[in-house]
mmCIF file of C-alpha atoms in Angstrom:
data_model
loop_
_atom_site.group_PDB
_atom_site.id
_atom_site.type_symbol
_atom_site.label_atom_id
_atom_site.label_comp_id
_atom_site.label_asym_id
_atom_site.label_seq_id
_atom_site.Cartn_x
_atom_site.Cartn_y
_atom_site.Cartn_z
ATOM 1 C CA MET A 25 12.032 23.505 6.170
ATOM 2 C CA LEU A 26 11.548 19.982 7.064
ATOM 3 C CA LYS A 27 14.089 17.466 8.303
ATOM 4 C CA LYS A 28 14.971 14.722 5.845
ATOM 5 C CA ARG A 29 15.607 11.438 7.801
ATOM 6 C CA ILE A 30 17.972 8.505 7.742
ATOM 7 C CA ILE A 31 16.761 5.145 8.616
ATOM 8 C CA VAL A 32 18.802 1.934 8.392
ATOM 9 C CA CYS A 33 16.906 -1.570 7.606
ATOM 10 C CA LEU A 34 17.701 -4.683 9.349
ATOM 11 C CA ASP A 35 16.412 -7.070 6.728
ATOM 12 C CA VAL A 36 16.248 -10.955 9.215
ATOM 13 C CA LYS A 37 15.914 -14.031 8.403
ATOM 14 C CA ASP A 38 15.996 -16.933 10.783
ATOM 15 C CA GLY A 39 16.781 -14.666 13.837
ATOM 16 C CA ARG A 40 19.421 -12.816 12.128
ATOM 17 C CA THR A 41 20.762 -10.023 10.235
ATOM 18 C CA THR A 42 21.321 -10.738 6.450
ATOM 19 C CA LYS A 43 21.981 -9.045 3.329
ATOM 20 C CA GLY A 44 21.638 -9.797 -0.296
ATOM 21 C CA VAL A 45 21.637 -8.274 -3.664
ATOM 22 C CA LYS A 46 18.238 -7.984 -5.287
ATOM 23 C CA PHE A 47 16.861 -10.334 -2.953
ATOM 24 C CA GLN A 48 19.539 -13.145 -3.695
ATOM 25 C CA ASN A 49 22.637 -14.579 -1.995
ATOM 26 C CA ASN A 50 21.713 -13.311 1.460
ATOM 27 C CA ARG A 51 24.594 -13.918 4.225
ATOM 28 C CA ASP A 52 24.695 -13.722 7.827
ATOM 29 C CA ILE A 53 26.004 -10.130 9.126
ATOM 30 C CA GLY A 54 25.295 -10.164 12.659
ATOM 31 C CA ASP A 55 22.863 -10.302 15.837
ATOM 32 C CA PRO A 56 19.787 -7.430 15.165
ATOM 33 C CA VAL A 57 19.502 -6.590 18.971
ATOM 34 C CA GLN A 58 23.386 -5.794 19.139
ATOM 35 C CA MET A 59 23.297 -3.758 15.432
ATOM 36 C CA ALA A 60 20.079 -1.793 16.731
ATOM 37 C CA ALA A 61 21.322 -0.893 19.731
ATOM 38 C CA GLU A 62 24.617 0.588 17.713
ATOM 39 C CA TYR A 63 23.030 2.463 15.147
ATOM 40 C CA TYR A 64 20.708 3.966 17.833
ATOM 41 C CA ARG A 65 23.829 4.955 19.610
ATOM 42 C CA GLN A 66 25.179 6.735 16.142
ATOM 43 C CA GLY A 67 22.036 8.835 16.063
ATOM 44 C CA VAL A 68 19.909 6.792 13.586
ATOM 45 C CA ASP A 69 16.054 8.652 12.923
ATOM 46 C CA GLU A 70 14.337 5.663 12.789
ATOM 47 C CA LEU A 71 15.240 2.145 12.449
ATOM 48 C CA VAL A 72 12.992 -0.886 10.034
ATOM 49 C CA PHE A 73 13.298 -4.213 11.120
ATOM 50 C CA TYR A 74 12.112 -6.776 7.597
ATOM 51 C CA ASP A 75 11.565 -10.446 8.583
ATOM 52 C CA ILE A 76 12.224 -11.464 5.530
ATOM 53 C CA MET A 77 11.230 -15.075 5.216
ATOM 54 C CA ALA A 78 7.795 -14.581 7.311
ATOM 55 C CA SER A 79 5.190 -13.992 4.264
ATOM 56 C CA ALA A 80 7.532 -16.734 1.894
ATOM 57 C CA ARG A 81 7.032 -19.369 4.712
ATOM 58 C CA GLY A 82 3.096 -18.437 6.078
ATOM 59 C CA ARG A 83 3.992 -17.213 9.733
ATOM 60 C CA GLY A 84 3.749 -14.373 11.911
ATOM 61 C CA PRO A 85 6.218 -11.925 13.035
ATOM 62 C CA ILE A 86 8.444 -12.719 15.623
ATOM 63 C CA LEU A 87 7.340 -11.209 18.787
ATOM 64 C CA ASP A 88 9.936 -12.137 21.658
ATOM 65 C CA LEU A 89 12.946 -10.828 18.907
ATOM 66 C CA ILE A 90 10.779 -7.686 18.124
ATOM 67 C CA ALA A 91 10.529 -7.049 21.962
ATOM 68 C CA ARG A 92 14.335 -7.129 22.621
ATOM 69 C CA VAL A 93 15.306 -4.777 19.404
ATOM 70 C CA ALA A 94 12.267 -2.158 20.645
ATOM 71 C CA SER A 95 14.076 -2.289 23.976
ATOM 72 C CA GLN A 96 17.506 -0.930 22.454
ATOM 73 C CA VAL A 97 15.730 2.088 20.280
ATOM 74 C CA PHE A 98 13.922 4.928 21.485
ATOM 75 C CA ILE A 99 12.968 6.260 18.176
ATOM 76 C CA PRO A 100 10.429 5.660 15.342
ATOM 77 C CA PHE A 101 10.871 1.562 14.756
ATOM 78 C CA CYS A 102 9.056 0.010 11.912
ATOM 79 C CA VAL A 103 8.546 -4.238 11.749
ATOM 80 C CA GLY A 104 7.462 -5.325 8.511
ATOM 81 C CA GLY A 105 7.081 -9.338 7.373
ATOM 82 C CA GLY A 106 4.357 -11.695 8.053
ATOM 83 C CA ILE A 107 1.794 -9.062 9.130
ATOM 84 C CA GLY A 108 -1.542 -10.529 8.223
ATOM 85 C CA THR A 109 -4.107 -9.606 10.223
ATOM 86 C CA VAL A 110 -5.171 -6.611 12.592
ATOM 87 C CA GLU A 111 -4.320 -8.988 15.586
ATOM 88 C CA ASP A 112 -0.903 -9.180 13.965
ATOM 89 C CA ILE A 113 -0.606 -5.026 13.751
ATOM 90 C CA ARG A 114 -1.727 -5.111 17.138
ATOM 91 C CA SER A 115 0.841 -7.560 18.991
ATOM 92 C CA THR A 116 3.470 -6.228 16.841
ATOM 93 C CA ILE A 117 2.758 -2.277 18.504
ATOM 94 C CA LEU A 118 2.500 -3.945 21.761
ATOM 95 C CA ALA A 119 6.163 -5.864 21.552
ATOM 96 C CA GLY A 120 7.625 -2.360 20.751
ATOM 97 C CA ALA A 121 7.334 -1.324 17.164
ATOM 98 C CA GLU A 122 5.305 2.133 16.423
ATOM 99 C CA LYS A 123 4.304 1.157 13.022
ATOM 100 C CA VAL A 124 3.852 -1.898 10.865
ATOM 101 C CA SER A 125 5.159 -2.295 7.008
ATOM 102 C CA LEU A 126 2.419 -4.108 5.356
ATOM 103 C CA ASN A 127 3.670 -5.453 1.960
ATOM 104 C CA SER A 128 2.766 -8.651 0.768
ATOM 105 C CA GLN A 129 -0.337 -9.301 3.043
ATOM 106 C CA ALA A 130 -1.496 -5.672 2.108
ATOM 107 C CA VAL A 131 -1.484 -6.921 -2.187
ATOM 108 C CA LYS A 132 -3.126 -10.299 -0.921
ATOM 109 C CA ASN A 133 -5.476 -8.153 1.204
ATOM 110 C CA PRO A 134 -5.724 -4.409 0.613
ATOM 111 C CA SER A 135 -8.801 -4.007 3.582
ATOM 112 C CA LEU A 136 -6.356 -4.741 6.179
ATOM 113 C CA ILE A 137 -4.471 -1.217 5.329
ATOM 114 C CA THR A 138 -7.738 0.230 6.013
ATOM 115 C CA GLU A 139 -8.670 -1.626 8.913
ATOM 116 C CA GLY A 140 -5.237 -0.659 10.502
ATOM 117 C CA ALA A 141 -5.510 2.785 9.853
ATOM 118 C CA ARG A 142 -9.204 2.853 11.144
ATOM 119 C CA ILE A 143 -8.029 1.573 14.524
ATOM 120 C CA PHE A 144 -4.403 2.645 15.159
ATOM 121 C CA GLY A 145 -3.975 5.469 12.820
ATOM 122 C CA ASN A 146 -2.254 6.233 9.398
ATOM 123 C CA GLN A 147 0.793 7.355 11.190
ATOM 124 C CA CYS A 148 1.232 3.629 12.038
ATOM 125 C CA ILE A 149 0.375 2.294 8.755
ATOM 126 C CA VAL A 150 3.199 1.849 6.091
ATOM 127 C CA LEU A 151 2.887 0.475 2.620
ATOM 128 C CA GLY A 152 6.257 -1.464 1.497
ATOM 129 C CA MET A 153 6.186 -1.707 -2.172
ATOM 130 C CA ASP A 154 9.212 -3.947 -3.768
ATOM 131 C CA ALA A 155 9.251 -2.712 -7.287
ATOM 132 C CA ALA A 156 11.412 -3.804 -10.838
ATOM 133 C CA ARG A 157 10.824 -1.980 -14.364
ATOM 134 C CA ASP A 158 8.393 -3.879 -16.580
ATOM 135 C CA SER A 159 8.018 -1.849 -19.633
ATOM 136 C CA ALA A 160 4.021 -3.587 -20.078
ATOM 137 C CA MET A 161 3.164 -1.565 -16.854
ATOM 138 C CA PRO A 162 1.503 2.001 -16.902
ATOM 139 C CA SER A 163 4.185 3.538 -15.142
ATOM 140 C CA GLY A 164 7.012 1.410 -16.145
ATOM 141 C CA TYR A 165 7.318 -0.481 -13.179
ATOM 142 C CA ARG A 166 5.705 -3.431 -11.343
ATOM 143 C CA VAL A 167 4.671 -4.666 -8.000
ATOM 144 C CA TYR A 168 6.409 -7.898 -6.515
ATOM 145 C CA ILE A 169 5.707 -9.753 -3.313
ATOM 146 C CA ASN A 170 7.013 -12.200 -1.100
ATOM 147 C CA GLY A 171 10.442 -10.814 -0.724
ATOM 148 C CA GLY A 172 10.196 -10.027 -4.687
ATOM 149 C CA ARG A 173 9.861 -13.714 -5.622
ATOM 150 C CA VAL A 174 6.548 -13.598 -7.007
ATOM 151 C CA LYS A 175 5.220 -10.644 -9.566
ATOM 152 C CA THR A 176 1.908 -9.172 -9.520
ATOM 153 C CA ASP A 177 -0.540 -7.677 -11.883
ATOM 154 C CA LEU A 178 -0.111 -4.514 -10.099
ATOM 155 C CA ASP A 179 1.111 -1.078 -11.541
ATOM 156 C CA ALA A 180 3.747 0.546 -9.112
ATOM 157 C CA ARG A 181 2.005 4.152 -9.271
ATOM 158 C CA GLU A 182 -1.183 2.742 -9.682
ATOM 159 C CA TRP A 183 -0.679 0.502 -6.269
ATOM 160 C CA ALA A 184 0.614 3.465 -4.421
ATOM 161 C CA LEU A 185 -2.287 5.786 -5.061
ATOM 162 C CA LYS A 186 -4.817 3.081 -4.123
ATOM 163 C CA ALA A 187 -2.478 2.131 -0.703
ATOM 164 C CA VAL A 188 -3.016 5.583 0.449
ATOM 165 C CA GLU A 189 -6.682 5.910 -0.532
ATOM 166 C CA LEU A 190 -6.767 2.696 1.677
ATOM 167 C CA GLY A 191 -5.174 4.685 4.391
ATOM 168 C CA ALA A 192 -1.448 4.088 4.469
ATOM 169 C CA GLY A 193 0.301 7.012 6.483
ATOM 170 C CA GLU A 194 3.808 6.499 4.457
ATOM 171 C CA ILE A 195 5.722 3.990 1.814
ATOM 172 C CA VAL A 196 8.688 2.607 2.150
ATOM 173 C CA LEU A 197 9.509 2.487 -1.928
ATOM 174 C CA ASN A 198 12.337 -0.323 -2.787
ATOM 175 C CA SER A 199 13.824 -0.646 -6.312
ATOM 176 C CA ILE A 200 14.261 -4.420 -6.812
ATOM 177 C CA ASP A 201 16.723 -3.079 -9.815
ATOM 178 C CA ALA A 202 18.887 -1.327 -7.404
ATOM 179 C CA ASP A 203 18.677 -3.374 -4.055
ATOM 180 C CA GLY A 204 21.853 -4.249 -2.701
ATOM 181 C CA THR A 205 24.014 -2.904 -5.698
ATOM 182 C CA LYS A 206 25.250 0.223 -4.090
ATOM 183 C CA ALA A 207 24.885 1.817 -7.427
ATOM 184 C CA GLY A 208 22.878 4.453 -6.428
ATOM 185 C CA TYR A 209 18.897 4.747 -5.878
ATOM 186 C CA GLU A 210 16.175 4.614 -8.363
ATOM 187 C CA LEU A 211 15.531 8.009 -9.011
ATOM 188 C CA THR A 212 12.873 7.872 -11.923
ATOM 189 C CA LEU A 213 10.602 5.574 -9.425
ATOM 190 C CA THR A 214 11.658 7.281 -6.358
ATOM 191 C CA ARG A 215 10.139 10.769 -7.803
ATOM 192 C CA MET A 216 7.254 9.321 -9.709
ATOM 193 C CA ILE A 217 5.896 8.076 -6.445
ATOM 194 C CA ALA A 218 6.734 10.744 -4.506
ATOM 195 C CA GLU A 219 5.271 13.130 -6.852
ATOM 196 C CA ALA A 220 2.083 10.935 -7.075
ATOM 197 C CA VAL A 221 0.955 10.490 -3.189
ATOM 198 C CA THR A 222 0.119 13.107 -0.421
ATOM 199 C CA VAL A 223 2.110 10.906 1.950
ATOM 200 C CA PRO A 224 6.051 10.600 2.897
ATOM 201 C CA VAL A 225 8.116 8.215 0.281
ATOM 202 C CA ILE A 226 11.284 6.976 1.813
ATOM 203 C CA ALA A 227 13.563 5.520 -0.902
ATOM 204 C CA SER A 228 15.246 2.022 -0.680
ATOM 205 C CA GLY A 229 17.761 -0.145 -2.635
ATOM 206 C CA GLY A 230 21.011 1.067 -3.807
ATOM 207 C CA GLY A 231 22.507 3.554 -1.896
ATOM 208 C CA GLY A 232 26.358 3.571 -1.783
ATOM 209 C CA THR A 233 27.697 6.682 -0.992
ATOM 210 C CA VAL A 234 26.453 9.745 0.342
ATOM 211 C CA GLN A 235 25.863 11.767 -3.063
ATOM 212 C CA HIS A 236 23.677 8.917 -4.041
ATOM 213 C CA MET A 237 21.605 9.827 -0.933
ATOM 214 C CA ALA A 238 21.880 13.380 -1.532
ATOM 215 C CA ASP A 239 20.290 12.736 -4.966
ATOM 216 C CA VAL A 240 17.382 10.560 -3.807
ATOM 217 C CA LEU A 241 16.530 12.957 -1.252
ATOM 218 C CA THR A 242 16.599 16.045 -3.534
ATOM 219 C CA GLU A 243 16.038 15.285 -7.426
ATOM 220 C CA GLY A 244 14.238 11.872 -6.251
ATOM 221 C CA ARG A 245 11.787 14.429 -3.927
ATOM 222 C CA ALA A 246 12.092 11.214 -1.033
ATOM 223 C CA ASP A 247 10.942 12.298 2.813
ATOM 224 C CA ALA A 248 13.785 9.861 3.735
ATOM 225 C CA ALA A 249 16.633 7.589 2.854
ATOM 226 C CA LEU A 250 16.656 4.017 4.083
ATOM 227 C CA ILE A 251 20.462 2.416 4.204
ATOM 228 C CA ALA A 252 22.067 -0.953 4.809
ATOM 229 C CA THR A 253 24.866 -1.988 3.126
ATOM 230 C CA MET A 254 26.290 1.254 3.548
ATOM 231 C CA VAL A 255 26.157 1.249 7.076
ATOM 232 C CA HIS A 256 26.622 -2.605 8.044
ATOM 233 C CA SER A 257 30.262 -2.731 6.196
ATOM 234 C CA GLY A 258 31.453 -0.210 8.509
ATOM 235 C CA GLU A 259 32.469 2.494 5.653
ATOM 236 C CA TYR A 260 30.108 5.043 6.897
ATOM 237 C CA THR A 261 28.572 5.789 10.577
ATOM 238 C CA VAL A 262 25.248 7.483 10.598
ATOM 239 C CA GLY A 263 27.134 10.348 12.015
ATOM 240 C CA SER A 264 29.632 10.551 9.103
ATOM 241 C CA ILE A 265 26.207 10.262 6.729
ATOM 242 C CA LYS A 266 24.806 12.999 8.010
ATOM 243 C CA ARG A 267 27.435 15.501 8.560
ATOM 244 C CA GLU A 268 28.288 15.032 4.872
ATOM 245 C CA LEU A 269 24.754 15.570 3.870
ATOM 246 C CA SER A 270 24.487 18.776 6.363
ATOM 247 C CA ALA A 271 27.671 20.067 4.451
ATOM 248 C CA ALA A 272 25.793 19.728 0.975
ATOM 249 C CA GLY A 273 22.961 21.845 2.064
ATOM 250 C CA ILE A 274 20.613 18.880 3.237
ATOM 251 C CA PRO A 275 18.608 19.346 6.346
ATOM 252 C CA VAL A 276 18.853 16.546 8.824
ATOM 253 C CA ARG A 277 18.732 15.849 12.353
ATOM 254 C CA LEU A 278 22.617 16.430 13.424
#
């Protein structure tokens, strides 16, 4: 049986790790380089680094900071935020990332997914998707961009299918409704996307307890669970989470 992955997310703003609730009221919680080193020491399977202001400010990735984080971790490392061209993808990978997450820029320019996958391989191209409940959409969920600030006309399920067709090798699916609430992942949304696509789906937004993670990895059909607040708060370590999941019968890398 394939092991389920535990992924820690560092949301970065102005060079510092930050955390908010539903993309609002972000507060500074530390240095991303030091935090990356600590989570690597704890045994995290992958690390995700999101520059949450890059697209909104119309700038590219902060390559020197990405390189400093990459120097601390020897596991898959995914970077998102402001990656709008093939050259941005190339420079981010050269700075030390194994994967790039395309979110707002993929919506604005879907051919970036195709070009990125053609040049660097599907495994390097991750679709980042921020979705929120909206009864006007066929699937019941609408896609948002620019850090959840701008609504699009895209239906979440249709966009996931389209992105995979274009070449995305993985999807990080973030529920805006659940983001930072620690009240549990959006199981309906996660299961719907996971059952629709043929690539791994990483659940994001709402993880507050190990039970929430167990639920999304089983009921939600996610291949991986992305966490932030749970470990940033010091309430859990990656190791303690993995031991609990393993005890519950969920296959993880111990």
